[in-house]
Structures are given as C-alpha cells and as structure tokens.
Amino acid sequence: MELDERRISAVIVRRFMDRLLDSMDLDVAIVGGGPAGLVAGHNLAREGFKVAMFERKLSLGGGMWGGGMMFNQIVVQEEGAQVLREFGVRVLDEGEGYYSADSVEAVSTLISSATRAGLRVFNCVTAEDVTMREDRVVGLVITWTPVEMAGLHVDPLAIRSRFVIDATGHDINVVRVVERKVPGKLMTPTGRAEGEKSLWSHRAEELTLENTREVFPGLYVAGMSANATFGGPRMGPIFGGMLLSGRKAAQLVSRALRG
Ligand code: 48F
C-alpha cells in the first residue's frame, strides 16, 4: 500500500471535527488539565457523563510534572496515596504518614486513565470567557492558545455545558472572568475572589478540600483554584489535596447533574 498524505490529513481533520462537533453540548466542561482537573474529568467520564477538558498548553498535567522545584517526585499523605493507588500509580511509604511517587508516572497515569475513561481532551485551547444566561454560567468561549499568544484579532468559538469546573490552578482564570463580568456576585465572603495566601502545607491541604465547591451558579472550583478563590494558603509540592479536590468536585457536579 502506498501512503497517501491527503488520506492521512483527512483522517485527522475528520476525527477532530467529529469530536469537536460532538462536544458543542456537554454535561461538564473542565478548564485546566492539572491533577485536580484530571481526577475530576476521569471520575465524571467514568460515570458516563459527557465531559471535555480544555487545556491551554500542549500537554496536560499542569504543575505536577515538575514535583518540587523540578525535582520530579511528589509527596502525598495517606488519603492522597490511596487515590494514587486506585489509579495504579506506585507509591512509596516514607514513614510517619508521608508517601511519595514519581511525578512522571503519576501524571501520565492520570492522563491515560482519564482519556481511556472517555474524557475528551482539547489541548492547545484556552478558555478566554464564559457564556451566561440569567446569572448562570452555561458554557465557555474558547480559542486556540497560539491565537491568544500571537495577539491575533480572531473571534473565538463557544460551547454549551451544564456545568463548568475551573481547575486552572493559581490563576483562577475562569473565576476571574466571572468576577469581572458580574462584580461582587461570587459565593465567597466578599463576593470577589479572595486570593491565595502564603504557603502553609497542612492548612492548605485541608482547605483545598473544604473550598472545592460551587462559586457561582453553574461554576465549580477544584484544586489550587479553590484556595485562590476562597482565600486559602498555597500548599507547595504536596499533591494529595489536588487529587482529593478533583474527586470531590466530581462528586458535587455528579450530584448536581443527577439533580
Ligand atoms: O496548576 P495546575 O497543575 O492546577 P491544579 O490541578 O494543581 C496545582 C498544582 O499543580 C500545584 C500546587 C499543588 O502543590 O499548588 O500548583 O490545581 O494546572 C492548571 C492547568 O490549567 C491550565 C494551565 O495551563 C494548567 O495546565 N489553564 C490555566 N488557565 C487556562 C488553562 C485557560 N484559561 N484555559 C485552558 N487552560
């Protein structure tokens, strides 16, 4: 068989377009493919929901690849170790309640599990805005990241979703958009994004879970974006809270979808 470049290109275009068209109406749109978004996406897709993830970078994984200061090892506590084991990631017992894992193995396993569970991934795509109806988030406005990087004057596209999860980490990019569009209306103490506090691993891990919730009708926060939204501290290179937050976000959104 002689390979035909046109055939190769046509397959790519058709497969991608089929997936994009079939993702115009979603149950859940997750923005950000770090550990929190990946666990949330995996669990929701496994339940049979139509879930897509929009990640601005070429590869998923967010801040997990680099462990701490590019030492590619991660630390988790018992509950986080349990989540990693459920995904099949090998975990080492470091004593006194600390566990470690290879960050490359952890991220690649989360990505593989999530996509195999049915999560639709759109990488190189930035969520630049949300769509709203009657003070409820009902979808995302998306564009190619290179368009944003080049500052090209190109209109974006929009997709519908019954729920959106902001898993964009420290930057809380979706929450920030809503804050600008509807000032003072977030479900936080001040109605605004409270901002992230200084590093305090223990407290941050507890609060990440507590702060994983709905922040505006139709919009949930997970992972570091939960703490940045509700004013919790950052936690540094311990990742159990991210995994548990992703799991909690999936539980909350699943309950809401079943409503
Ligand atoms: O930062 P990130 O890994 O978020 P996370 O899941 O985990 C946080 C930890 O990595 C670490 C930490 C724990 O020790 O504090 O920082 O909460 O992943 C966030 C992802 O969101 C993408 C970004 O490229 C990253 O991969 N992202 C951010 N803004 C957008 C976006 C956007 N507007 N559209 C699409 N993707």
PDB file of C-alpha atoms and ligand atoms in Angstrom:
ATOM      1  CA  MET A   1       0.000   0.000   0.000  1.00  0.00           C
ATOM      2  CA  GLU A   2       1.363   3.403  -0.939  1.00  0.00           C
ATOM      3  CA  LEU A   3       0.719   6.000   1.727  1.00  0.00           C
ATOM      4  CA  ASP A   4      -1.295   8.995   0.625  1.00  0.00           C
ATOM      5  CA  GLU A   5      -0.671  12.237   2.545  1.00  0.00           C
ATOM      6  CA  ARG A   6      -4.147  13.511   1.707  1.00  0.00           C
ATOM      7  CA  ARG A   7      -5.712  10.461   3.313  1.00  0.00           C
ATOM      8  CA  ILE A   8      -3.639  10.933   6.496  1.00  0.00           C
ATOM      9  CA  SER A   9      -4.647  14.577   6.709  1.00  0.00           C
ATOM     10  CA  ALA A  10      -8.304  13.829   6.005  1.00  0.00           C
ATOM     11  CA  VAL A  11      -8.478  11.280   8.836  1.00  0.00           C
ATOM     12  CA  ILE A  12      -7.018  13.767  11.306  1.00  0.00           C
ATOM     13  CA  VAL A  13      -9.361  16.557  10.262  1.00  0.00           C
ATOM     14  CA  ARG A  14     -12.473  14.366  10.242  1.00  0.00           C
ATOM     15  CA  ARG A  15     -11.751  12.715  13.611  1.00  0.00           C
ATOM     16  CA  PHE A  16     -11.027  16.044  15.269  1.00  0.00           C
ATOM     17  CA  MET A  17     -14.077  17.744  13.787  1.00  0.00           C
ATOM     18  CA  ASP A  18     -16.356  14.857  14.795  1.00  0.00           C
ATOM     19  CA  ARG A  19     -15.154  15.158  18.345  1.00  0.00           C
ATOM     20  CA  LEU A  20     -15.443  18.933  18.412  1.00  0.00           C
ATOM     21  CA  LEU A  21     -18.955  18.906  16.941  1.00  0.00           C
ATOM     22  CA  ASP A  22     -19.999  16.235  19.402  1.00  0.00           C
ATOM     23  CA  SER A  23     -18.663  18.411  22.243  1.00  0.00           C
ATOM     24  CA  MET A  24     -20.740  21.509  21.482  1.00  0.00           C
ATOM     25  CA  ASP A  25     -23.198  20.444  24.177  1.00  0.00           C
ATOM     26  CA  LEU A  26     -21.569  18.990  27.266  1.00  0.00           C
ATOM     27  CA  ASP A  27     -22.536  17.857  30.734  1.00  0.00           C
ATOM     28  CA  VAL A  28     -19.277  19.216  32.143  1.00  0.00           C
ATOM     29  CA  ALA A  29     -16.519  21.442  30.739  1.00  0.00           C
ATOM     30  CA  ILE A  30     -13.309  21.351  32.750  1.00  0.00           C
ATOM     31  CA  VAL A  31     -10.832  24.167  32.248  1.00  0.00           C
ATOM     32  CA  GLY A  32      -7.281  23.145  33.100  1.00  0.00           C
ATOM     33  CA  GLY A  33      -5.633  19.740  32.915  1.00  0.00           C
ATOM     34  CA  GLY A  34      -3.621  19.672  36.139  1.00  0.00           C
ATOM     35  CA  PRO A  35      -4.054  16.915  38.733  1.00  0.00           C
ATOM     36  CA  ALA A  36      -7.358  18.278  40.095  1.00  0.00           C
ATOM     37  CA  GLY A  37      -8.937  18.614  36.644  1.00  0.00           C
ATOM     38  CA  LEU A  38      -7.689  15.194  35.570  1.00  0.00           C
ATOM     39  CA  VAL A  39      -9.147  13.375  38.581  1.00  0.00           C
ATOM     40  CA  ALA A  40     -12.452  15.256  38.218  1.00  0.00           C
ATOM     41  CA  GLY A  41     -12.528  14.517  34.481  1.00  0.00           C
ATOM     42  CA  HIS A  42     -11.711  10.856  34.976  1.00  0.00           C
ATOM     43  CA  ASN A  43     -14.374  10.308  37.626  1.00  0.00           C
ATOM     44  CA  LEU A  44     -17.124  12.148  35.737  1.00  0.00           C
ATOM     45  CA  ALA A  45     -16.320  10.434  32.436  1.00  0.00           C
ATOM     46  CA  ARG A  46     -16.273   7.057  34.185  1.00  0.00           C
ATOM     47  CA  GLU A  47     -19.814   7.769  35.388  1.00  0.00           C
ATOM     48  CA  GLY A  48     -20.867   8.161  31.774  1.00  0.00           C
ATOM     49  CA  PHE A  49     -21.178  11.960  31.643  1.00  0.00           C
ATOM     50  CA  LYS A  50     -20.165  13.871  28.533  1.00  0.00           C
ATOM     51  CA  VAL A  51     -17.061  15.683  29.781  1.00  0.00           C
ATOM     52  CA  ALA A  52     -14.455  17.694  27.927  1.00  0.00           C
ATOM     53  CA  MET A  53     -11.252  19.249  29.179  1.00  0.00           C
ATOM     54  CA  PHE A  54      -9.804  22.431  27.709  1.00  0.00           C
ATOM     55  CA  GLU A  55      -6.094  22.875  28.365  1.00  0.00           C
ATOM     56  CA  ARG A  56      -4.177  25.850  27.087  1.00  0.00           C
ATOM     57  CA  LYS A  57      -0.825  24.060  26.880  1.00  0.00           C
ATOM     58  CA  LEU A  58       0.256  21.309  24.507  1.00  0.00           C
ATOM     59  CA  SER A  59       0.381  18.723  27.290  1.00  0.00           C
ATOM     60  CA  LEU A  60      -1.847  18.020  30.238  1.00  0.00           C
ATOM     61  CA  GLY A  61      -0.500  17.665  33.754  1.00  0.00           C
ATOM     62  CA  GLY A  62      -0.193  21.267  34.911  1.00  0.00           C
ATOM     63  CA  GLY A  63       2.261  21.702  37.771  1.00  0.00           C
ATOM     64  CA  MET A  64       2.617  18.032  38.612  1.00  0.00           C
ATOM     65  CA  TRP A  65       5.399  17.090  36.173  1.00  0.00           C
ATOM     66  CA  GLY A  66       7.951  19.186  37.978  1.00  0.00           C
ATOM     67  CA  GLY A  67       7.312  17.854  41.528  1.00  0.00           C
ATOM     68  CA  GLY A  68       9.033  20.434  43.750  1.00  0.00           C
ATOM     69  CA  MET A  69      11.449  22.848  42.089  1.00  0.00           C
ATOM     70  CA  MET A  70      11.764  20.452  39.124  1.00  0.00           C
ATOM     71  CA  PHE A  71      12.756  17.514  41.368  1.00  0.00           C
ATOM     72  CA  ASN A  72      10.267  15.224  39.680  1.00  0.00           C
ATOM     73  CA  GLN A  73       8.962  13.464  42.786  1.00  0.00           C
ATOM     74  CA  ILE A  74       5.704  14.226  44.553  1.00  0.00           C
ATOM     75  CA  VAL A  75       4.664  13.842  48.161  1.00  0.00           C
ATOM     76  CA  VAL A  76       1.183  12.925  49.340  1.00  0.00           C
ATOM     77  CA  GLN A  77      -0.421  11.978  52.636  1.00  0.00           C
ATOM     78  CA  GLU A  78      -2.347   8.739  53.295  1.00  0.00           C
ATOM     79  CA  GLU A  79      -5.621   9.840  51.645  1.00  0.00           C
ATOM     80  CA  GLY A  80      -3.759  11.101  48.561  1.00  0.00           C
ATOM     81  CA  ALA A  81      -1.718   7.885  48.413  1.00  0.00           C
ATOM     82  CA  GLN A  82      -4.977   5.958  48.384  1.00  0.00           C
ATOM     83  CA  VAL A  83      -6.197   7.903  45.322  1.00  0.00           C
ATOM     84  CA  LEU A  84      -2.893   7.303  43.503  1.00  0.00           C
ATOM     85  CA  ARG A  85      -3.071   3.573  44.272  1.00  0.00           C
ATOM     86  CA  GLU A  86      -6.615   3.436  42.894  1.00  0.00           C
ATOM     87  CA  PHE A  87      -5.236   4.767  39.608  1.00  0.00           C
ATOM     88  CA  GLY A  88      -2.439   2.175  39.702  1.00  0.00           C
ATOM     89  CA  VAL A  89       0.388   4.616  40.490  1.00  0.00           C
ATOM     90  CA  ARG A  90       3.185   3.052  42.545  1.00  0.00           C
ATOM     91  CA  VAL A  91       3.525   4.792  45.913  1.00  0.00           C
ATOM     92  CA  LEU A  92       6.419   4.585  48.381  1.00  0.00           C
ATOM     93  CA  ASP A  93       5.867   4.744  52.141  1.00  0.00           C
ATOM     94  CA  GLU A  94       8.225   7.409  53.510  1.00  0.00           C
ATOM     95  CA  GLY A  95       7.134   6.847  57.136  1.00  0.00           C
ATOM     96  CA  GLU A  96       5.076   8.905  59.584  1.00  0.00           C
ATOM     97  CA  GLY A  97       2.208   9.432  57.151  1.00  0.00           C
ATOM     98  CA  TYR A  98       4.247  10.680  54.186  1.00  0.00           C
ATOM     99  CA  TYR A  99       4.191   8.906  50.834  1.00  0.00           C
ATOM    100  CA  SER A 100       5.948   9.671  47.566  1.00  0.00           C
ATOM    101  CA  ALA A 101       5.522   8.866  43.892  1.00  0.00           C
ATOM    102  CA  ASP A 102       7.330   9.556  40.657  1.00  0.00           C
ATOM    103  CA  SER A 103       5.657  12.639  39.210  1.00  0.00           C
ATOM    104  CA  VAL A 104       6.036  11.478  35.597  1.00  0.00           C
ATOM    105  CA  GLU A 105       4.408   8.138  36.392  1.00  0.00           C
ATOM    106  CA  ALA A 106       1.662   9.887  38.368  1.00  0.00           C
ATOM    107  CA  VAL A 107       0.788  12.437  35.672  1.00  0.00           C
ATOM    108  CA  SER A 108       0.996  10.046  32.747  1.00  0.00           C
ATOM    109  CA  THR A 109      -1.183   7.511  34.575  1.00  0.00           C
ATOM    110  CA  LEU A 110      -3.813  10.139  35.413  1.00  0.00           C
ATOM    111  CA  ILE A 111      -3.882  11.311  31.784  1.00  0.00           C
ATOM    112  CA  SER A 112      -4.098   7.794  30.418  1.00  0.00           C
ATOM    113  CA  SER A 113      -6.841   6.782  32.883  1.00  0.00           C
ATOM    114  CA  ALA A 114      -8.893   9.917  32.205  1.00  0.00           C
ATOM    115  CA  THR A 115      -8.770   9.659  28.409  1.00  0.00           C
ATOM    116  CA  ARG A 116      -9.498   5.922  28.494  1.00  0.00           C
ATOM    117  CA  ALA A 117     -12.490   6.625  30.752  1.00  0.00           C
ATOM    118  CA  GLY A 118     -13.879   8.830  27.975  1.00  0.00           C
ATOM    119  CA  LEU A 119     -12.655  12.327  28.828  1.00  0.00           C
ATOM    120  CA  ARG A 120     -12.465  14.388  25.624  1.00  0.00           C
ATOM    121  CA  VAL A 121      -9.305  16.464  25.664  1.00  0.00           C
ATOM    122  CA  PHE A 122      -8.856  19.685  23.711  1.00  0.00           C
ATOM    123  CA  ASN A 123      -5.262  20.724  24.266  1.00  0.00           C
ATOM    124  CA  CYS A 124      -3.761  23.969  22.945  1.00  0.00           C
ATOM    125  CA  VAL A 125      -7.175  25.513  23.616  1.00  0.00           C
ATOM    126  CA  THR A 126      -7.663  28.440  26.006  1.00  0.00           C
ATOM    127  CA  ALA A 127     -10.958  29.222  27.718  1.00  0.00           C
ATOM    128  CA  GLU A 128     -10.995  33.012  27.433  1.00  0.00           C
ATOM    129  CA  ASP A 129     -14.549  33.730  28.587  1.00  0.00           C
ATOM    130  CA  VAL A 130     -17.794  32.120  29.695  1.00  0.00           C
ATOM    131  CA  THR A 131     -21.302  32.268  28.284  1.00  0.00           C
ATOM    132  CA  MET A 132     -24.046  33.216  30.735  1.00  0.00           C
ATOM    133  CA  ARG A 133     -27.833  33.158  30.880  1.00  0.00           C
ATOM    134  CA  GLU A 134     -29.725  34.816  33.726  1.00  0.00           C
ATOM    135  CA  ASP A 135     -26.758  34.936  36.080  1.00  0.00           C
ATOM    136  CA  ARG A 136     -25.712  31.359  35.461  1.00  0.00           C
ATOM    137  CA  VAL A 137     -22.633  30.069  33.677  1.00  0.00           C
ATOM    138  CA  VAL A 138     -23.838  27.919  30.770  1.00  0.00           C
ATOM    139  CA  GLY A 139     -20.714  27.426  28.696  1.00  0.00           C
ATOM    140  CA  LEU A 140     -17.256  28.502  27.604  1.00  0.00           C
ATOM    141  CA  VAL A 141     -15.767  30.754  24.989  1.00  0.00           C
ATOM    142  CA  ILE A 142     -12.677  29.067  23.557  1.00  0.00           C
ATOM    143  CA  THR A 143      -9.847  29.883  21.225  1.00  0.00           C
ATOM    144  CA  TRP A 144      -6.571  28.358  20.089  1.00  0.00           C
ATOM    145  CA  THR A 145      -3.797  29.254  22.528  1.00  0.00           C
ATOM    146  CA  PRO A 146      -1.467  30.282  19.655  1.00  0.00           C
ATOM    147  CA  VAL A 147      -4.110  32.803  18.551  1.00  0.00           C
ATOM    148  CA  GLU A 148      -4.059  34.305  22.035  1.00  0.00           C
ATOM    149  CA  MET A 149      -0.251  34.211  22.202  1.00  0.00           C
ATOM    150  CA  ALA A 150       0.130  35.943  18.862  1.00  0.00           C
ATOM    151  CA  GLY A 151      -2.488  38.538  19.774  1.00  0.00           C
ATOM    152  CA  LEU A 152      -4.362  37.827  16.557  1.00  0.00           C
ATOM    153  CA  HIS A 153      -7.672  39.537  16.056  1.00  0.00           C
ATOM    154  CA  VAL A 154      -9.727  36.351  15.630  1.00  0.00           C
ATOM    155  CA  ASP A 155     -13.163  35.742  17.096  1.00  0.00           C
ATOM    156  CA  PRO A 156     -13.455  32.684  19.334  1.00  0.00           C
ATOM    157  CA  LEU A 157     -15.991  29.827  19.328  1.00  0.00           C
ATOM    158  CA  ALA A 158     -18.415  28.853  22.098  1.00  0.00           C
ATOM    159  CA  ILE A 159     -19.611  25.570  23.569  1.00  0.00           C
ATOM    160  CA  ARG A 160     -22.508  24.855  25.940  1.00  0.00           C
ATOM    161  CA  SER A 161     -22.097  22.965  29.180  1.00  0.00           C
ATOM    162  CA  ARG A 162     -24.448  22.270  32.055  1.00  0.00           C
ATOM    163  CA  PHE A 163     -21.561  22.788  34.472  1.00  0.00           C
ATOM    164  CA  VAL A 164     -18.082  24.278  34.271  1.00  0.00           C
ATOM    165  CA  ILE A 165     -15.189  23.437  36.597  1.00  0.00           C
ATOM    166  CA  ASP A 166     -12.401  25.979  36.981  1.00  0.00           C
ATOM    167  CA  ALA A 167      -9.298  23.830  37.557  1.00  0.00           C
ATOM    168  CA  THR A 168      -6.891  26.464  36.256  1.00  0.00           C
ATOM    169  CA  GLY A 169      -4.703  26.471  39.385  1.00  0.00           C
ATOM    170  CA  HIS A 170      -3.215  29.596  40.914  1.00  0.00           C
ATOM    171  CA  ASP A 171      -4.540  31.897  38.191  1.00  0.00           C
ATOM    172  CA  ILE A 172      -8.284  31.077  38.597  1.00  0.00           C
ATOM    173  CA  ASN A 173      -8.810  32.208  35.038  1.00  0.00           C
ATOM    174  CA  VAL A 174     -12.497  31.327  34.749  1.00  0.00           C
ATOM    175  CA  VAL A 175     -13.407  32.729  38.157  1.00  0.00           C
ATOM    176  CA  ARG A 176     -11.580  35.957  37.279  1.00  0.00           C
ATOM    177  CA  VAL A 177     -13.684  36.324  34.130  1.00  0.00           C
ATOM    178  CA  VAL A 178     -16.945  35.892  36.065  1.00  0.00           C
ATOM    179  CA  GLU A 179     -15.715  38.295  38.744  1.00  0.00           C
ATOM    180  CA  ARG A 180     -15.122  40.941  36.072  1.00  0.00           C
ATOM    181  CA  LYS A 181     -18.446  40.376  34.323  1.00  0.00           C
ATOM    182  CA  VAL A 182     -20.644  40.230  37.422  1.00  0.00           C
ATOM    183  CA  PRO A 183     -18.731  42.113  40.143  1.00  0.00           C
ATOM    184  CA  GLY A 184     -19.352  41.147  43.757  1.00  0.00           C
ATOM    185  CA  LYS A 185     -21.531  38.119  42.968  1.00  0.00           C
ATOM    186  CA  LEU A 186     -19.223  35.198  43.737  1.00  0.00           C
ATOM    187  CA  MET A 187     -20.252  32.901  46.625  1.00  0.00           C
ATOM    188  CA  THR A 188     -17.219  33.990  48.661  1.00  0.00           C
ATOM    189  CA  PRO A 189     -17.160  36.085  51.865  1.00  0.00           C
ATOM    190  CA  THR A 190     -16.555  39.321  49.925  1.00  0.00           C
ATOM    191  CA  GLY A 191     -18.279  38.354  46.675  1.00  0.00           C
ATOM    192  CA  ARG A 192     -14.891  38.612  44.966  1.00  0.00           C
ATOM    193  CA  ALA A 193     -12.008  36.178  44.514  1.00  0.00           C
ATOM    194  CA  GLU A 194     -10.253  36.249  47.901  1.00  0.00           C
ATOM    195  CA  GLY A 195      -6.757  35.482  46.543  1.00  0.00           C
ATOM    196  CA  GLU A 196      -4.253  32.914  47.599  1.00  0.00           C
ATOM    197  CA  LYS A 197      -2.380  33.220  50.927  1.00  0.00           C
ATOM    198  CA  SER A 198       1.247  32.310  51.737  1.00  0.00           C
ATOM    199  CA  LEU A 199       2.494  28.747  51.773  1.00  0.00           C
ATOM    200  CA  TRP A 200       1.203  26.609  54.687  1.00  0.00           C
ATOM    201  CA  SER A 201       1.038  22.979  53.569  1.00  0.00           C
ATOM    202  CA  HIS A 202      -1.047  21.489  56.380  1.00  0.00           C
ATOM    203  CA  ARG A 203      -3.795  24.116  56.445  1.00  0.00           C
ATOM    204  CA  ALA A 204      -3.821  24.441  52.664  1.00  0.00           C
ATOM    205  CA  GLU A 205      -4.437  20.741  52.153  1.00  0.00           C
ATOM    206  CA  GLU A 206      -7.450  20.825  54.499  1.00  0.00           C
ATOM    207  CA  LEU A 207      -8.831  24.000  52.973  1.00  0.00           C
ATOM    208  CA  THR A 208      -8.427  22.855  49.369  1.00  0.00           C
ATOM    209  CA  LEU A 209     -10.991  20.192  50.054  1.00  0.00           C
ATOM    210  CA  GLU A 210     -13.276  22.471  52.032  1.00  0.00           C
ATOM    211  CA  ASN A 211     -13.088  25.171  49.338  1.00  0.00           C
ATOM    212  CA  THR A 212     -13.936  22.794  46.500  1.00  0.00           C
ATOM    213  CA  ARG A 213     -17.493  23.856  45.746  1.00  0.00           C
ATOM    214  CA  GLU A 214     -19.779  25.975  43.638  1.00  0.00           C
ATOM    215  CA  VAL A 215     -18.609  29.582  43.440  1.00  0.00           C
ATOM    216  CA  PHE A 216     -21.251  30.922  41.053  1.00  0.00           C
ATOM    217  CA  PRO A 217     -24.330  29.190  39.643  1.00  0.00           C
ATOM    218  CA  GLY A 218     -23.037  26.592  37.181  1.00  0.00           C
ATOM    219  CA  LEU A 219     -19.365  27.123  38.090  1.00  0.00           C
ATOM    220  CA  TYR A 220     -17.320  24.960  40.499  1.00  0.00           C
ATOM    221  CA  VAL A 221     -13.713  25.362  41.591  1.00  0.00           C
ATOM    222  CA  ALA A 222     -11.250  22.493  42.098  1.00  0.00           C
ATOM    223  CA  GLY A 223      -7.604  22.183  43.089  1.00  0.00           C
ATOM    224  CA  MET A 224      -5.460  25.237  43.702  1.00  0.00           C
ATOM    225  CA  SER A 225      -8.132  27.422  42.157  1.00  0.00           C
ATOM    226  CA  ALA A 226     -10.418  26.506  45.105  1.00  0.00           C
ATOM    227  CA  ASN A 227      -7.939  28.047  47.552  1.00  0.00           C
ATOM    228  CA  ALA A 228      -7.182  31.034  45.351  1.00  0.00           C
ATOM    229  CA  THR A 229     -10.915  31.707  45.067  1.00  0.00           C
ATOM    230  CA  PHE A 230     -11.817  31.297  48.726  1.00  0.00           C
ATOM    231  CA  GLY A 231      -8.610  32.697  50.255  1.00  0.00           C
ATOM    232  CA  GLY A 232      -6.767  29.562  51.376  1.00  0.00           C
ATOM    233  CA  PRO A 233      -2.983  29.306  51.555  1.00  0.00           C
ATOM    234  CA  ARG A 234      -0.862  27.637  48.858  1.00  0.00           C
ATOM    235  CA  MET A 235       0.445  24.205  49.794  1.00  0.00           C
ATOM    236  CA  GLY A 236       3.729  23.753  47.952  1.00  0.00           C
ATOM    237  CA  PRO A 237       4.735  20.441  46.405  1.00  0.00           C
ATOM    238  CA  ILE A 238       2.267  18.178  48.226  1.00  0.00           C
ATOM    239  CA  PHE A 239      -0.422  16.905  45.887  1.00  0.00           C
ATOM    240  CA  GLY A 240      -2.936  14.900  47.944  1.00  0.00           C
ATOM    241  CA  GLY A 241      -5.271  17.887  48.254  1.00  0.00           C
ATOM    242  CA  MET A 242      -5.347  18.299  44.460  1.00  0.00           C
ATOM    243  CA  LEU A 243      -6.355  14.686  43.911  1.00  0.00           C
ATOM    244  CA  LEU A 244      -8.975  14.725  46.671  1.00  0.00           C
ATOM    245  CA  SER A 245     -10.329  18.063  45.459  1.00  0.00           C
ATOM    246  CA  GLY A 246     -10.758  16.665  41.940  1.00  0.00           C
ATOM    247  CA  ARG A 247     -12.631  13.736  43.402  1.00  0.00           C
ATOM    248  CA  LYS A 248     -14.882  15.995  45.488  1.00  0.00           C
ATOM    249  CA  ALA A 249     -15.615  18.300  42.535  1.00  0.00           C
ATOM    250  CA  ALA A 250     -16.690  15.256  40.508  1.00  0.00           C
ATOM    251  CA  GLN A 251     -18.978  14.084  43.327  1.00  0.00           C
ATOM    252  CA  LEU A 252     -20.611  17.510  43.685  1.00  0.00           C
ATOM    253  CA  VAL A 253     -21.115  18.011  39.952  1.00  0.00           C
ATOM    254  CA  SER A 254     -22.367  14.461  39.502  1.00  0.00           C
ATOM    255  CA  ARG A 255     -24.958  15.036  42.230  1.00  0.00           C
ATOM    256  CA  ALA A 256     -25.994  18.328  40.642  1.00  0.00           C
ATOM    257  CA  LEU A 257     -26.310  16.709  37.194  1.00  0.00           C
ATOM    258  CA  ARG A 258     -28.480  13.954  38.581  1.00  0.00           C
ATOM    259  CA  GLY A 259     -30.319  16.728  40.411  1.00  0.00           C
TER     260      GLY A 259
HETATM  261  O1  48F B   1      -1.709  24.474  38.024  1.00  0.00           O
HETATM  262  P1  48F B   1      -2.332  23.149  37.816  1.00  0.00           P
HETATM  263  O2  48F B   1      -1.482  21.951  37.984  1.00  0.00           O
HETATM  264  O3  48F B   1      -3.648  23.112  38.762  1.00  0.00           O
HETATM  265  P2  48F B   1      -4.140  22.136  39.912  1.00  0.00           P
HETATM  266  O4  48F B   1      -4.720  20.898  39.321  1.00  0.00           O
HETATM  267  O5  48F B   1      -2.816  21.697  40.675  1.00  0.00           O
HETATM  268  C1  48F B   1      -1.972  22.627  41.295  1.00  0.00           C
HETATM  269  C2  48F B   1      -0.608  22.020  41.444  1.00  0.00           C
HETATM  270  O6  48F B   1      -0.061  21.669  40.194  1.00  0.00           O
HETATM  271  C3  48F B   1       0.392  22.924  42.155  1.00  0.00           C
HETATM  272  C4  48F B   1       0.050  23.103  43.580  1.00  0.00           C
HETATM  273  C5  48F B   1      -0.092  21.893  44.448  1.00  0.00           C
HETATM  274  O7  48F B   1       1.071  21.655  45.050  1.00  0.00           O
HETATM  275  O8  48F B   1      -0.106  24.180  44.049  1.00  0.00           O
HETATM  276  O9  48F B   1       0.465  24.174  41.509  1.00  0.00           O
HETATM  277  O10 48F B   1      -4.969  22.941  40.817  1.00  0.00           O
HETATM  278  O11 48F B   1      -2.981  23.074  36.359  1.00  0.00           O
HETATM  279  C6  48F B   1      -3.790  24.105  35.871  1.00  0.00           C
HETATM  280  C7  48F B   1      -3.841  23.967  34.363  1.00  0.00           C
HETATM  281  O12 48F B   1      -4.787  24.890  33.860  1.00  0.00           O
HETATM  282  C8  48F B   1      -4.308  25.381  32.609  1.00  0.00           C
HETATM  283  C9  48F B   1      -2.806  25.502  32.813  1.00  0.00           C
HETATM  284  O13 48F B   1      -2.112  25.511  31.584  1.00  0.00           O
HETATM  285  C10 48F B   1      -2.519  24.265  33.672  1.00  0.00           C
HETATM  286  O14 48F B   1      -2.154  23.158  32.876  1.00  0.00           O
HETATM  287  N1  48F B   1      -5.015  26.651  32.330  1.00  0.00           N
HETATM  288  C11 48F B   1      -4.922  27.814  33.027  1.00  0.00           C
HETATM  289  N2  48F B   1      -5.733  28.751  32.503  1.00  0.00           N
HETATM  290  C12 48F B   1      -6.362  28.166  31.451  1.00  0.00           C
HETATM  291  C13 48F B   1      -5.903  26.827  31.332  1.00  0.00           C
HETATM  292  C14 48F B   1      -7.326  28.618  30.500  1.00  0.00           C
HETATM  293  N3  48F B   1      -7.833  29.863  30.545  1.00  0.00           N
HETATM  294  N4  48F B   1      -7.741  27.754  29.535  1.00  0.00           N
HETATM  295  C15 48F B   1      -7.248  26.492  29.473  1.00  0.00           C
HETATM  296  N5  48F B   1      -6.333  26.008  30.363  1.00  0.00           N
END
